[in-house]
Coordinates of C-alpha atoms in Angstrom, one line a residue:
Chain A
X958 CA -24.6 61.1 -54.6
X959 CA -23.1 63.1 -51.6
X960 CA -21.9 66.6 -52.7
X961 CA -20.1 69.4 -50.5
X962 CA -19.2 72.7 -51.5
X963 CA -17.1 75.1 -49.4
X964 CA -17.9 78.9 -49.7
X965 CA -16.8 82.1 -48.2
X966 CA -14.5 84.7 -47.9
X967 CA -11.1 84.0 -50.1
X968 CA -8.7 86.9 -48.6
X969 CA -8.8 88.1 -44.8
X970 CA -6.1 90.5 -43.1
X971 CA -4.2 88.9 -40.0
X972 CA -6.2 88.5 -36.6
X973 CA -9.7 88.5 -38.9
X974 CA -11.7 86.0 -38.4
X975 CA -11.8 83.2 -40.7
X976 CA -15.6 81.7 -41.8
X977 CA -16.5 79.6 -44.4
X978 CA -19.6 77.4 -45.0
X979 CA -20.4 74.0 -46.4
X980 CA -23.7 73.2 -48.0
X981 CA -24.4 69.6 -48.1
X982 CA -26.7 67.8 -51.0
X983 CA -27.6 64.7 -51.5
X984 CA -27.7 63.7 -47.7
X985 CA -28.6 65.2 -44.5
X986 CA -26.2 67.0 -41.9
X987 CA -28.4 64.8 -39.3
X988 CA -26.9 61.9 -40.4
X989 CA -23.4 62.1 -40.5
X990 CA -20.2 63.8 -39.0
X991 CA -18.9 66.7 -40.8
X992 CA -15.5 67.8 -41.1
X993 CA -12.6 70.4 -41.7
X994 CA -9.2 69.5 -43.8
X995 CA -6.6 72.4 -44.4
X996 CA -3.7 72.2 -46.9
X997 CA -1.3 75.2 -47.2
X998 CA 0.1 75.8 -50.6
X999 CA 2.6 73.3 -51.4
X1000 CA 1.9 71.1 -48.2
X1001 CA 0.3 68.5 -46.9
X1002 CA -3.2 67.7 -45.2
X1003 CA -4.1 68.8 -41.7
X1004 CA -7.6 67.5 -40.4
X1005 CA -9.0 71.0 -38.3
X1006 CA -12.6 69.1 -36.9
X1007 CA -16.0 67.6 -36.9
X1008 CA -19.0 68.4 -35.8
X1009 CA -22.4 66.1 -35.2
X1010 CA -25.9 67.0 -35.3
X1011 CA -26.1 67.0 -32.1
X1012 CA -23.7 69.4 -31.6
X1013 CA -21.0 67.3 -30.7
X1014 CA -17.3 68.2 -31.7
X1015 CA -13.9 67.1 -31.9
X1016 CA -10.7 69.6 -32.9
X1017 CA -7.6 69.2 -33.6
X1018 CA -5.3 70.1 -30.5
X1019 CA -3.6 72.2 -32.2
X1020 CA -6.2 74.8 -33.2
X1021 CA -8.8 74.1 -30.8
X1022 CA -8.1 77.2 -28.9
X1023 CA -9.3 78.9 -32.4
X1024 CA -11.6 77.4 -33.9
X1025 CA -15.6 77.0 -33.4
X1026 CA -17.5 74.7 -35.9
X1027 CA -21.3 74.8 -36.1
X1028 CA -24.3 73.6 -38.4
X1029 CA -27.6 75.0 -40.1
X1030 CA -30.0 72.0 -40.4
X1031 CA -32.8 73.8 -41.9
X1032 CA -30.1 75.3 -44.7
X1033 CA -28.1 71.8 -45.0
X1034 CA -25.0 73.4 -43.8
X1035 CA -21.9 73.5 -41.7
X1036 CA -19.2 76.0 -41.1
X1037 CA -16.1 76.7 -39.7
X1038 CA -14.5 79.8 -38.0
X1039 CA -11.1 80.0 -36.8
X1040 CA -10.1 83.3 -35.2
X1041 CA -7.2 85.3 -34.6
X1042 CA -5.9 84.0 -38.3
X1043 CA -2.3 84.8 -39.4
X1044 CA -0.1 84.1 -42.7
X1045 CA 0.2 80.3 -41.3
X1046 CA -3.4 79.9 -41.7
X1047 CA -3.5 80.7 -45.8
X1048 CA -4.3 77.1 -47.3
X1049 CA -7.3 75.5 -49.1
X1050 CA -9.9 74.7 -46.9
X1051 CA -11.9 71.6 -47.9
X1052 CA -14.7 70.5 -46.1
X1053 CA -15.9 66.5 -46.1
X1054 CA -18.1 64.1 -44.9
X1055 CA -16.2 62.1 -41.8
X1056 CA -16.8 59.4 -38.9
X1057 CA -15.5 58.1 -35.9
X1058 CA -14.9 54.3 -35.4
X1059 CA -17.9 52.6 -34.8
X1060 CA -20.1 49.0 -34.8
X1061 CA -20.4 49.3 -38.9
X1062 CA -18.3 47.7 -41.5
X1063 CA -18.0 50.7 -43.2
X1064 CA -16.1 53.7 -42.3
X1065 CA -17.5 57.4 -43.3
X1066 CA -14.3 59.4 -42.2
X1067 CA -13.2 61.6 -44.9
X1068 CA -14.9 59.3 -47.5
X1069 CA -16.8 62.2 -49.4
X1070 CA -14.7 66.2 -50.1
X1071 CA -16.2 69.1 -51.2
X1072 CA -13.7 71.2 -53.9
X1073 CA -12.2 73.0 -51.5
X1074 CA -11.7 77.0 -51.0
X1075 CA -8.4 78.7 -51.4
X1076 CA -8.7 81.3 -48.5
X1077 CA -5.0 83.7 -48.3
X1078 CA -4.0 86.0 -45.4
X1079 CA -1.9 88.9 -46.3
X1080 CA -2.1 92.3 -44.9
Chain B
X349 CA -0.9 61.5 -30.7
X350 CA 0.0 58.9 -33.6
X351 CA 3.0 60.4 -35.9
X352 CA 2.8 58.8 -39.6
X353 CA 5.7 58.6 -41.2
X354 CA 5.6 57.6 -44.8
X355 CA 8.5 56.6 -47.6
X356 CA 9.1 57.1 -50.0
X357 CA 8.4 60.5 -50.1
X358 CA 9.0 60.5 -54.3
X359 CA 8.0 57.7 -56.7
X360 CA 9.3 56.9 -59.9
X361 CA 8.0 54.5 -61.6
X362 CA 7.3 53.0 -65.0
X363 CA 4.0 52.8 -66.0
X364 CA 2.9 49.2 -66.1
X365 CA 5.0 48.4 -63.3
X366 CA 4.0 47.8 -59.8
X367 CA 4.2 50.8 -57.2
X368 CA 4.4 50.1 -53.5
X369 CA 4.0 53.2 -50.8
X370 CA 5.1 52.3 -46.9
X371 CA 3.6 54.1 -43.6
X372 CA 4.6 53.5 -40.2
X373 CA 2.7 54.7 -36.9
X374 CA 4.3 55.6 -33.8
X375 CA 2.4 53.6 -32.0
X376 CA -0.1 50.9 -32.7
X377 CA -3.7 52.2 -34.4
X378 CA -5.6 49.2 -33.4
X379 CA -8.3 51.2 -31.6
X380 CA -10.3 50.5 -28.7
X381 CA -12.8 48.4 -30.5
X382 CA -10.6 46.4 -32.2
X383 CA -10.3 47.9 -35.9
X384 CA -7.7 49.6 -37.1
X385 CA -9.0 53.3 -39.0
X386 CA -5.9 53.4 -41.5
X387 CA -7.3 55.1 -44.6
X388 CA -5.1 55.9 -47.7
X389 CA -6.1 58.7 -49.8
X390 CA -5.2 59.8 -53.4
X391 CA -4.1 63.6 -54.5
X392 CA -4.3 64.6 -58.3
X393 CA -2.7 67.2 -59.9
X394 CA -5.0 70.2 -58.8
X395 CA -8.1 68.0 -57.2
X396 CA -9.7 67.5 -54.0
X397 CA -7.8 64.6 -51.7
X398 CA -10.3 61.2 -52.7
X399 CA -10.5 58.5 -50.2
X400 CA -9.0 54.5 -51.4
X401 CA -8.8 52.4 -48.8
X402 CA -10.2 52.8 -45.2
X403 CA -10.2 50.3 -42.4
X404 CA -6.7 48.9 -43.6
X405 CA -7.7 46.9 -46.8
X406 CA -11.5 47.8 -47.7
X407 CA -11.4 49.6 -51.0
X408 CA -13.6 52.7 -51.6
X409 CA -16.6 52.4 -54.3
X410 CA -15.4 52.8 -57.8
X411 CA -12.0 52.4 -56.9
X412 CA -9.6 50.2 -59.2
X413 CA -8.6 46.6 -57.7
X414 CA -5.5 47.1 -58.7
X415 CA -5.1 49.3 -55.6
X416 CA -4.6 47.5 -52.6
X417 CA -4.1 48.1 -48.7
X418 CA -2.4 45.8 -46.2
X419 CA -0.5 45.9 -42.8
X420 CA -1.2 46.1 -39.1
X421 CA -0.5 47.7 -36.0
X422 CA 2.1 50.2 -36.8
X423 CA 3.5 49.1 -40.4
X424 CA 0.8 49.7 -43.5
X425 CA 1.3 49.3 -47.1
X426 CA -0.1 50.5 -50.3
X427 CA 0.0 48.8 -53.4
X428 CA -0.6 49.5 -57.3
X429 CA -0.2 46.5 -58.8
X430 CA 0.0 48.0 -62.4
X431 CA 0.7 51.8 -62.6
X432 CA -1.0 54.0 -65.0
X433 CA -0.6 57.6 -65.9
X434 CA -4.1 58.4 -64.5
X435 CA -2.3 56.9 -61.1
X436 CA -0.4 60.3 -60.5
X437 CA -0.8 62.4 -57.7
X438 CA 0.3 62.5 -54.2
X439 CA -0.9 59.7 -51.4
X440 CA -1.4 60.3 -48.3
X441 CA -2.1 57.7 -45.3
X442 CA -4.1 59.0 -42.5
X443 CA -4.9 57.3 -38.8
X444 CA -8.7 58.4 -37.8
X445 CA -8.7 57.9 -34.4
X446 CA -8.7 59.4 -32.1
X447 CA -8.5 62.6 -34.0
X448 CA -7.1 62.1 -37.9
X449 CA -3.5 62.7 -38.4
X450 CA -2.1 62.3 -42.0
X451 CA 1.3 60.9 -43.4
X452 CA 3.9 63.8 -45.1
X453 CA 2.7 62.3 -48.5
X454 CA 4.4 60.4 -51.0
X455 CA 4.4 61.8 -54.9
X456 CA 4.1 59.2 -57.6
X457 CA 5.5 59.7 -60.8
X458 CA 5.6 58.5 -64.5
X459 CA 9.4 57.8 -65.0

């Protein structure tokens, strides 16, 4: 079965640059849309992104100005960076598998979530 | 972009009993191609968010039929139609297009 599993950096000091990576098993990054989902402590779930294999992305409004997703076929992997980071960004950062409407019956967005990654920023 | 709003925002409930969770959209989510992307998704205690329903009413693989999704346009429901302690957690509803925007959440309890 589809597995993800975020990793990277758990601590950064404000206006570092946040990057973490998501290796994909069990089913190719050509295939699908990947995607970014943020919770900070105590909160609810923000969707950050996708990306495509073709290098086609989508971000949320609100952190688009930040953020920069991009993928590593030959490694299986994805990642996100979101610069300029601040106390508001400290959250758990899961990555997923997700979609965008389309012909199917079946709908892949957000259908498959890695563990997540718990990533703080303190000075 | 679409606002979810969802109540209750706390759950009580007796297990065995039936628990129902509303959502409402600021504006319709019947997309462009005529399908509505409503997904609900479930929270446990200290896991990874895990997708139930998507497209309204279509249940995910391996999840119980005792979970069920219904509504259209802007007013969605979801239903446990016997609660059981593995049931807690927090549930979120979440519009996919044109860019995913989640409900507050809603935190179902054991009473």
């Amino acid at each position: 079965q589809v597995q993800l599993q975020e990793s990277g950096p758990g601590l950064l000091k404000p206006s570092e640059t946040l990057s973490l990576t998501c290796t994909v098993s069990g089913a190719s990054i050509s295939a699908f849309y990947w995607g970014w989902v943020r919770q900070p402590p105590g909160r609810g779930l923000e969707w950050i992104g996708y990306i495509y294999y073709t290098g086609r992305t989508n971000y949320n409004p609100s952190l688009k100005s930040r953020v920069t997703m991009s993928l590593d076929t030959s490694k299986n992997q994805f990642s996100l960076k979101l610069n300029s980071v601040t106390a508001a960004d400290t959250a758990v950062y899961y990555c997923a598998r997700d979609g965008v409407p389309s012909i199917d019956d079946y709908y892949y967005g957000l259908d498959v979530w890695g563990q997540g990654t718990t990533v703080t920023v303190s000075s | 972009d679409a606002v979810m709003t969802q109540s209750p925002l706390s759950l009580p409930v007796t297990l065995g009993q039936p628990a129902s969770i509303s959502c409402r959209s600021s504006q319709s989510l019947v997309y462009s191609d005529g399908n509505t992307y409503l997904s609900w998704f479930q929270q446990r205690p200290g896991q990874s968010p895990r997708r139930l329903i998507y497209k309204v009413s279509n249940r995910d693989s391996g999840v119980p039929d005792r979970f069920s999704g219904s509504g259209s346009g802007t007013d969605f429901t979801l239903k446990i139609s016997r609660v059981e302690a593995d049931d807690v957690g927090v549930y979120y509803c979440m519009q996919g297009a044109p860019w995913p925007t989640f409900g507050q959440g809603t935190k179902l309890e054991i009473k």
